[in-house]
Amino acid sequence: MDLGVIAGAILMACAAIGGGIGNGLVFVRYLEGIARQPELRGLLFGQTFIGIALVEALPIIAVAFGIMKLLGIL
Amino acid sequence: MNLRRMENTPKLTFHLAGLPITFDVTVMIGTTVTCVAVFLIAWLATRRRALVPSGIQNVVEMLVEFTRGLVRSNLDAKTSEKFYSFAFTLFFYLLIANQLGLMFNIVTESDHVSAAWWKSPTADINGPLAMAFVITIVAHFLGIRKSPKKYGAHYFQPFWWMFPLHLIDEIAKPLTHGMRLWANIFAGEVLVFVLLKAAWVGIPLNVIWIGYSVFVGIIQAYVFTILAMVYMSQKLSTDH
């Protein structure tokens, strides 16, 4: 097994850890928000998913590069 | 069939004044199909217009209203009028382009060289990055045309030594803007393929994942459009 595959796997694992923590923080605020003001659920839902899409950007870029590393394209 | 073959797309290479220029045929097919679909839906929606909309006209009108709200939340009333059609076109194109690769794939093989003929045009890094760079160039151009002095001064605020930070910011914006879209769609398509290899175990997982991918495609189209508008409003806003 060559080192490129291991590098890609480590890259994807680190991205998963970071993305998990980031998304968790965003979602905790969302749940706290609807616990305080349940009538804002609809508004917060949209905002939360924009936030998650923004937080996910760097982890998912790292995952894409990890996949390319696994395939040996990069 | 392995994953590497699926990512092997046919290429057309030209030499223009000694410089090699490569076109990805699969992405060209995908772009054409998306454009035709967008035109067709827009044409069908406006063919028999009624005062009380129904069917496809209703759906497209909802999208128009939605993108209008998106532009209005970022720009003031006068300038936002110029961007309505741009935002709608961008959003509609991405909405269809992101779902294209989830449907099926066509792979041909000859002389042990396989070629994939179908994927989302946004699952190739060149497409989204080109779109992001064009949007950035337009935003800078609009900023310079509005007020060159303010545009130049913006780089040295609040302190002159913050210039390198502003420069990094301006380079990172289009890069992350394009790569965010590409990486989401690319990762989605690859995972669909990985789950297909898991035989019958993968069927329920694939159903869930494709459902999620459709959702991600819609969210990413929305995020790309709203970020394009945010970047333009940053260069156009007067109180900045």
GROMACS .gro file of C-alpha atoms in nm:
model
  314
    1MET     CA    1   0.000   0.000   0.000
    2ASP     CA    2   0.146   0.332  -0.094
    3LEU     CA    3   0.161   0.635   0.130
    4GLY     CA    4  -0.083   0.836  -0.083
    5VAL     CA    5  -0.374   0.617   0.028
    6ILE     CA    6  -0.282   0.659   0.396
    7ALA     CA    7  -0.245   1.034   0.347
    8GLY     CA    8  -0.590   1.053   0.188
    9ALA     CA    9  -0.744   0.845   0.468
   10ILE     CA   10  -0.588   1.064   0.740
   11LEU     CA   11  -0.705   1.376   0.554
   12MET     CA   12  -1.062   1.251   0.541
   13ALA     CA   13  -1.059   1.143   0.907
   14CYS     CA   14  -0.936   1.484   1.024
   15ALA     CA   15  -1.195   1.656   0.806
   16ALA     CA   16  -1.469   1.438   0.959
   17ILE     CA   17  -1.357   1.529   1.314
   18GLY     CA   18  -1.348   1.902   1.238
   19GLY     CA   19  -1.674   1.901   1.047
   20GLY     CA   20  -1.847   1.702   1.322
   21ILE     CA   21  -1.743   1.947   1.592
   22GLY     CA   22  -1.836   2.249   1.380
   23ASN     CA   23  -2.177   2.116   1.280
   24GLY     CA   24  -2.243   2.013   1.639
   25LEU     CA   25  -2.179   2.369   1.761
   26VAL     CA   26  -2.414   2.513   1.499
   27PHE     CA   27  -2.688   2.261   1.577
   28VAL     CA   28  -2.663   2.311   1.954
   29ARG     CA   29  -2.736   2.683   1.906
   30TYR     CA   30  -3.032   2.595   1.685
   31LEU     CA   31  -3.181   2.364   1.949
   32GLU     CA   32  -3.120   2.621   2.223
   33GLY     CA   33  -3.285   2.882   2.005
   34ILE     CA   34  -3.603   2.681   1.948
   35ALA     CA   35  -3.612   2.582   2.315
   36ARG     CA   36  -3.617   2.951   2.410
   37GLN     CA   37  -3.845   3.069   2.130
   38PRO     CA   38  -4.037   2.781   1.969
   39GLU     CA   39  -4.221   3.020   1.736
   40LEU     CA   40  -3.893   3.097   1.554
   41ARG     CA   41  -3.843   2.733   1.452
   42GLY     CA   42  -3.912   2.792   1.080
   43LEU     CA   43  -3.682   3.093   1.053
   44LEU     CA   44  -3.401   2.928   1.247
   45PHE     CA   45  -3.424   2.608   1.044
   46GLY     CA   46  -3.331   2.789   0.723
   47GLN     CA   47  -3.059   2.991   0.890
   48THR     CA   48  -2.914   2.678   1.053
   49PHE     CA   49  -2.877   2.496   0.723
   50ILE     CA   50  -2.706   2.797   0.564
   51GLY     CA   51  -2.472   2.799   0.864
   52ILE     CA   52  -2.407   2.427   0.829
   53ALA     CA   53  -2.339   2.465   0.455
   54LEU     CA   54  -2.086   2.738   0.535
   55VAL     CA   55  -1.922   2.540   0.818
   56GLU     CA   56  -1.908   2.226   0.603
   57ALA     CA   57  -1.714   2.401   0.325
   58LEU     CA   58  -1.357   2.337   0.438
   59PRO     CA   59  -1.415   1.981   0.571
   60ILE     CA   60  -1.590   1.880   0.249
   61ILE     CA   61  -1.312   2.032   0.037
   62ALA     CA   62  -1.065   1.827   0.245
   63VAL     CA   63  -1.281   1.514   0.191
   64ALA     CA   64  -1.287   1.575  -0.185
   65PHE     CA   65  -0.908   1.607  -0.192
   66GLY     CA   66  -0.885   1.295   0.025
   67ILE     CA   67  -1.096   1.101  -0.226
   68MET     CA   68  -0.876   1.224  -0.509
   69LYS     CA   69  -0.572   1.117  -0.309
   70LEU     CA   70  -0.723   0.770  -0.254
   71LEU     CA   71  -0.792   0.736  -0.626
   72GLY     CA   72  -0.445   0.855  -0.713
   73ILE     CA   73  -0.574   1.136  -0.935
   74LEU     CA   74  -0.395   1.407  -0.740
   75MET     CA   75  -1.552  -0.148  -1.255
   76ASN     CA   76  -1.369   0.069  -1.008
   77LEU     CA   77  -1.412   0.426  -0.902
   78ARG     CA   78  -1.107   0.553  -1.083
   79ARG     CA   79  -1.260   0.455  -1.417
   80MET     CA   80  -1.576   0.648  -1.335
   81GLU     CA   81  -1.373   0.964  -1.290
   82ASN     CA   82  -1.192   0.913  -1.620
   83THR     CA   83  -1.365   1.152  -1.857
   84PRO     CA   84  -1.297   1.199  -2.229
   85LYS     CA   85  -1.096   1.510  -2.310
   86LEU     CA   86  -1.048   1.723  -2.618
   87THR     CA   87  -0.712   1.898  -2.643
   88PHE     CA   88  -0.627   2.183  -2.878
   89HIS     CA   89  -0.308   2.378  -2.921
   90LEU     CA   90  -0.367   2.749  -2.950
   91ALA     CA   91  -0.046   2.946  -3.014
   92GLY     CA   92   0.157   2.671  -2.847
   93LEU     CA   93  -0.062   2.661  -2.538
   94PRO     CA   94  -0.252   2.337  -2.475
   95ILE     CA   95  -0.622   2.394  -2.407
   96THR     CA   96  -0.822   2.097  -2.277
   97PHE     CA   97  -1.199   2.065  -2.284
   98ASP     CA   98  -1.375   1.805  -2.073
   99VAL     CA   99  -1.637   1.649  -2.303
  100THR     CA  100  -1.846   1.511  -2.015
  101VAL     CA  101  -1.874   1.853  -1.852
  102MET     CA  102  -1.964   2.007  -2.188
  103ILE     CA  103  -2.244   1.751  -2.232
  104GLY     CA  104  -2.365   1.816  -1.877
  105THR     CA  105  -2.363   2.192  -1.925
  106THR     CA  106  -2.554   2.164  -2.253
  107VAL     CA  107  -2.815   1.932  -2.102
  108THR     CA  108  -2.861   2.167  -1.806
  109CYS     CA  109  -2.892   2.473  -2.030
  110VAL     CA  110  -3.148   2.300  -2.250
  111ALA     CA  111  -3.345   2.189  -1.943
  112VAL     CA  112  -3.341   2.541  -1.796
  113PHE     CA  113  -3.455   2.696  -2.126
  114LEU     CA  114  -3.723   2.433  -2.171
  115ILE     CA  115  -3.866   2.479  -1.821
  116ALA     CA  116  -3.856   2.859  -1.853
  117TRP     CA  117  -4.026   2.836  -2.194
  118LEU     CA  118  -4.295   2.597  -2.071
  119ALA     CA  119  -4.360   2.820  -1.772
  120THR     CA  120  -4.409   3.133  -1.982
  121ARG     CA  121  -4.590   2.973  -2.277
  122ARG     CA  122  -4.943   3.005  -2.150
  123ARG     CA  123  -4.927   3.270  -1.884
  124ALA     CA  124  -5.229   3.310  -1.664
  125LEU     CA  125  -5.315   3.573  -1.407
  126VAL     CA  126  -5.378   3.298  -1.156
  127PRO     CA  127  -5.075   3.074  -1.202
  128SER     CA  128  -5.102   2.698  -1.191
  129GLY     CA  129  -4.873   2.403  -1.245
  130ILE     CA  130  -4.524   2.474  -1.376
  131GLN     CA  131  -4.583   2.849  -1.395
  132ASN     CA  132  -4.658   2.849  -1.025
  133VAL     CA  133  -4.333   2.669  -0.940
  134VAL     CA  134  -4.117   2.898  -1.153
  135GLU     CA  135  -4.289   3.207  -1.014
  136MET     CA  136  -4.215   3.083  -0.663
  137LEU     CA  137  -3.847   3.049  -0.758
  138VAL     CA  138  -3.845   3.400  -0.906
  139GLU     CA  139  -4.001   3.542  -0.589
  140PHE     CA  140  -3.752   3.347  -0.379
  141THR     CA  141  -3.444   3.473  -0.566
  142ARG     CA  142  -3.585   3.827  -0.564
  143GLY     CA  143  -3.608   3.813  -0.188
  144LEU     CA  144  -3.252   3.686  -0.181
  145VAL     CA  145  -3.122   3.983  -0.382
  146ARG     CA  146  -3.333   4.234  -0.189
  147SER     CA  147  -3.194   4.115   0.144
  148ASN     CA  148  -2.841   4.208   0.030
  149LEU     CA  149  -2.870   4.510  -0.199
  150ASP     CA  150  -3.072   4.830  -0.184
  151ALA     CA  151  -3.391   4.866  -0.388
  152LYS     CA  152  -3.241   5.056  -0.682
  153THR     CA  153  -2.937   4.839  -0.754
  154SER     CA  154  -3.112   4.512  -0.679
  155GLU     CA  155  -3.335   4.553  -0.986
  156LYS     CA  156  -3.032   4.491  -1.209
  157PHE     CA  157  -2.952   4.164  -1.036
  158TYR     CA  158  -3.292   3.991  -1.029
  159SER     CA  159  -3.252   3.801  -1.356
  160PHE     CA  160  -2.887   3.720  -1.286
  161ALA     CA  161  -2.965   3.567  -0.946
  162PHE     CA  162  -3.258   3.370  -1.085
  163THR     CA  163  -3.055   3.231  -1.377
  164LEU     CA  164  -2.767   3.135  -1.150
  165PHE     CA  165  -2.993   2.966  -0.896
  166PHE     CA  166  -3.200   2.780  -1.155
  167TYR     CA  167  -2.892   2.659  -1.344
  168LEU     CA  168  -2.726   2.529  -1.028
  169LEU     CA  169  -3.049   2.374  -0.904
  170ILE     CA  170  -3.067   2.149  -1.211
  171ALA     CA  171  -2.691   2.102  -1.260
  172ASN     CA  172  -2.644   1.972  -0.904
  173GLN     CA  173  -2.903   1.694  -0.950
  174LEU     CA  174  -2.779   1.577  -1.290
  175GLY     CA  175  -2.509   1.337  -1.171
  176LEU     CA  176  -2.736   1.165  -0.919
  177MET     CA  177  -2.959   1.001  -1.179
  178PHE     CA  178  -2.734   0.756  -1.368
  179ASN     CA  179  -2.398   0.721  -1.535
  180ILE     CA  180  -2.295   0.607  -1.883
  181VAL     CA  181  -1.958   0.435  -1.906
  182THR     CA  182  -1.812   0.306  -2.230
  183GLU     CA  183  -1.500   0.096  -2.267
  184SER     CA  184  -1.277   0.040  -2.567
  185ASP     CA  185  -0.917  -0.087  -2.574
  186HIS     CA  186  -0.912  -0.096  -2.194
  187VAL     CA  187  -0.973   0.277  -2.183
  188SER     CA  188  -1.301   0.358  -2.017
  189ALA     CA  189  -1.483   0.687  -2.034
  190ALA     CA  190  -1.768   0.825  -1.824
  191TRP     CA  191  -2.009   1.032  -2.027
  192TRP     CA  192  -2.244   1.164  -1.761
  193LYS     CA  193  -2.194   1.373  -1.450
  194SER     CA  194  -2.296   1.700  -1.293
  195PRO     CA  195  -2.117   1.992  -1.456
  196THR     CA  196  -2.062   2.120  -1.102
  197ALA     CA  197  -1.886   1.798  -0.998
  198ASP     CA  198  -1.583   1.909  -1.199
  199ILE     CA  199  -1.365   2.169  -1.027
  200ASN     CA  200  -1.322   2.387  -1.337
  201GLY     CA  201  -1.689   2.481  -1.378
  202PRO     CA  202  -1.767   2.616  -1.028
  203LEU     CA  203  -1.426   2.786  -1.000
  204ALA     CA  204  -1.478   2.963  -1.334
  205MET     CA  205  -1.822   3.081  -1.220
  206ALA     CA  206  -1.682   3.204  -0.888
  207PHE     CA  207  -1.398   3.392  -1.058
  208VAL     CA  208  -1.632   3.559  -1.307
  209ILE     CA  209  -1.856   3.671  -1.019
  210THR     CA  210  -1.552   3.807  -0.832
  211ILE     CA  211  -1.426   3.998  -1.139
  212VAL     CA  212  -1.771   4.151  -1.192
  213ALA     CA  213  -1.791   4.247  -0.823
  214HIS     CA  214  -1.451   4.420  -0.837
  215PHE     CA  215  -1.539   4.592  -1.165
  216LEU     CA  216  -1.865   4.723  -1.018
  217GLY     CA  217  -1.679   4.845  -0.710
  218ILE     CA  218  -1.420   5.031  -0.918
  219ARG     CA  219  -1.685   5.182  -1.147
  220LYS     CA  220  -1.890   5.306  -0.854
  221SER     CA  221  -1.606   5.487  -0.681
  222PRO     CA  222  -1.237   5.411  -0.753
  223LYS     CA  223  -1.123   5.610  -0.452
  224LYS     CA  224  -1.342   5.423  -0.207
  225TYR     CA  225  -1.250   5.092  -0.366
  226GLY     CA  226  -0.878   5.162  -0.320
  227ALA     CA  227  -0.920   5.297   0.031
  228HIS     CA  228  -1.111   4.986   0.137
  229TYR     CA  229  -0.789   4.783   0.124
  230PHE     CA  230  -0.622   5.002   0.388
  231GLN     CA  231  -0.899   5.006   0.646
  232PRO     CA  232  -0.903   5.025   0.939
  233PHE     CA  233  -0.521   5.037   0.943
  234TRP     CA  234  -0.274   5.054   0.655
  235TRP     CA  235  -0.085   4.742   0.769
  236MET     CA  236  -0.398   4.535   0.721
  237PHE     CA  237  -0.340   4.540   0.344
  238PRO     CA  238  -0.197   4.182   0.327
  239LEU     CA  239  -0.498   4.050   0.518
  240HIS     CA  240  -0.736   4.216   0.272
  241LEU     CA  241  -0.537   4.069  -0.017
  242ILE     CA  242  -0.560   3.715   0.127
  243ASP     CA  243  -0.931   3.770   0.186
  244GLU     CA  244  -0.991   3.871  -0.175
  245ILE     CA  245  -0.805   3.562  -0.304
  246ALA     CA  246  -0.967   3.319  -0.060
  247LYS     CA  247  -1.322   3.436  -0.137
  248PRO     CA  248  -1.352   3.307  -0.497
  249LEU     CA  249  -1.148   2.995  -0.412
  250THR     CA  250  -1.375   2.881  -0.129
  251HIS     CA  251  -1.682   3.003  -0.318
  252GLY     CA  252  -1.616   2.770  -0.610
  253MET     CA  253  -1.461   2.482  -0.420
  254ARG     CA  254  -1.745   2.463  -0.168
  255LEU     CA  255  -1.991   2.384  -0.447
  256TRP     CA  256  -1.758   2.146  -0.631
  257ALA     CA  257  -1.657   1.947  -0.322
  258ASN     CA  258  -2.015   1.897  -0.203
  259ILE     CA  259  -2.140   1.765  -0.537
  260PHE     CA  260  -1.826   1.562  -0.608
  261ALA     CA  261  -1.829   1.394  -0.265
  262GLY     CA  262  -2.201   1.318  -0.307
  263GLU     CA  263  -2.150   1.147  -0.642
  264VAL     CA  264  -1.851   0.944  -0.521
  265LEU     CA  265  -2.039   0.816  -0.216
  266VAL     CA  266  -2.332   0.710  -0.435
  267PHE     CA  267  -2.087   0.502  -0.636
  268VAL     CA  268  -1.920   0.355  -0.326
  269LEU     CA  269  -2.261   0.252  -0.190
  270LEU     CA  270  -2.351   0.092  -0.525
  271LYS     CA  271  -2.056  -0.144  -0.480
  272ALA     CA  272  -2.202  -0.273  -0.151
  273ALA     CA  273  -2.462  -0.481  -0.346
  274TRP     CA  274  -2.803  -0.528  -0.178
  275VAL     CA  275  -2.678  -0.401   0.161
  276GLY     CA  276  -2.624  -0.063   0.002
  277ILE     CA  277  -2.975  -0.019  -0.140
  278PRO     CA  278  -3.142   0.139   0.167
  279LEU     CA  279  -2.830   0.341   0.240
  280ASN     CA  280  -2.823   0.464  -0.118
  281VAL     CA  281  -3.187   0.571  -0.102
  282ILE     CA  282  -3.109   0.775   0.210
  283TRP     CA  283  -2.790   0.919   0.064
  284ILE     CA  284  -2.945   1.019  -0.270
  285GLY     CA  285  -3.227   1.190  -0.081
  286TYR     CA  286  -2.969   1.377   0.124
  287SER     CA  287  -2.769   1.461  -0.189
  288VAL     CA  288  -3.073   1.619  -0.354
  289PHE     CA  289  -3.116   1.828  -0.038
  290VAL     CA  290  -2.745   1.923  -0.038
  291GLY     CA  291  -2.768   2.020  -0.406
  292ILE     CA  292  -3.056   2.259  -0.335
  293ILE     CA  293  -2.880   2.405  -0.029
  294GLN     CA  294  -2.556   2.453  -0.222
  295ALA     CA  295  -2.734   2.625  -0.512
  296TYR     CA  296  -2.891   2.860  -0.256
  297VAL     CA  297  -2.561   2.920  -0.073
  298PHE     CA  298  -2.372   2.986  -0.399
  299THR     CA  299  -2.632   3.240  -0.513
  300ILE     CA  300  -2.654   3.419  -0.178
  301LEU     CA  301  -2.275   3.437  -0.149
  302ALA     CA  302  -2.249   3.582  -0.501
  303MET     CA  303  -2.493   3.852  -0.392
  304VAL     CA  304  -2.307   3.910  -0.063
  305TYR     CA  305  -1.974   3.954  -0.243
  306MET     CA  306  -2.129   4.202  -0.485
  307SER     CA  307  -2.298   4.397  -0.208
  308GLN     CA  308  -1.967   4.420  -0.020
  309LYS     CA  309  -1.817   4.604  -0.317
  310LEU     CA  310  -2.128   4.812  -0.387
  311SER     CA  311  -2.235   4.918  -0.039
  312THR     CA  312  -2.187   5.287   0.035
  313ASP     CA  313  -2.152   5.267   0.411
  314HIS     CA  314  -1.852   5.037   0.397
   0.00000   0.00000   0.00000
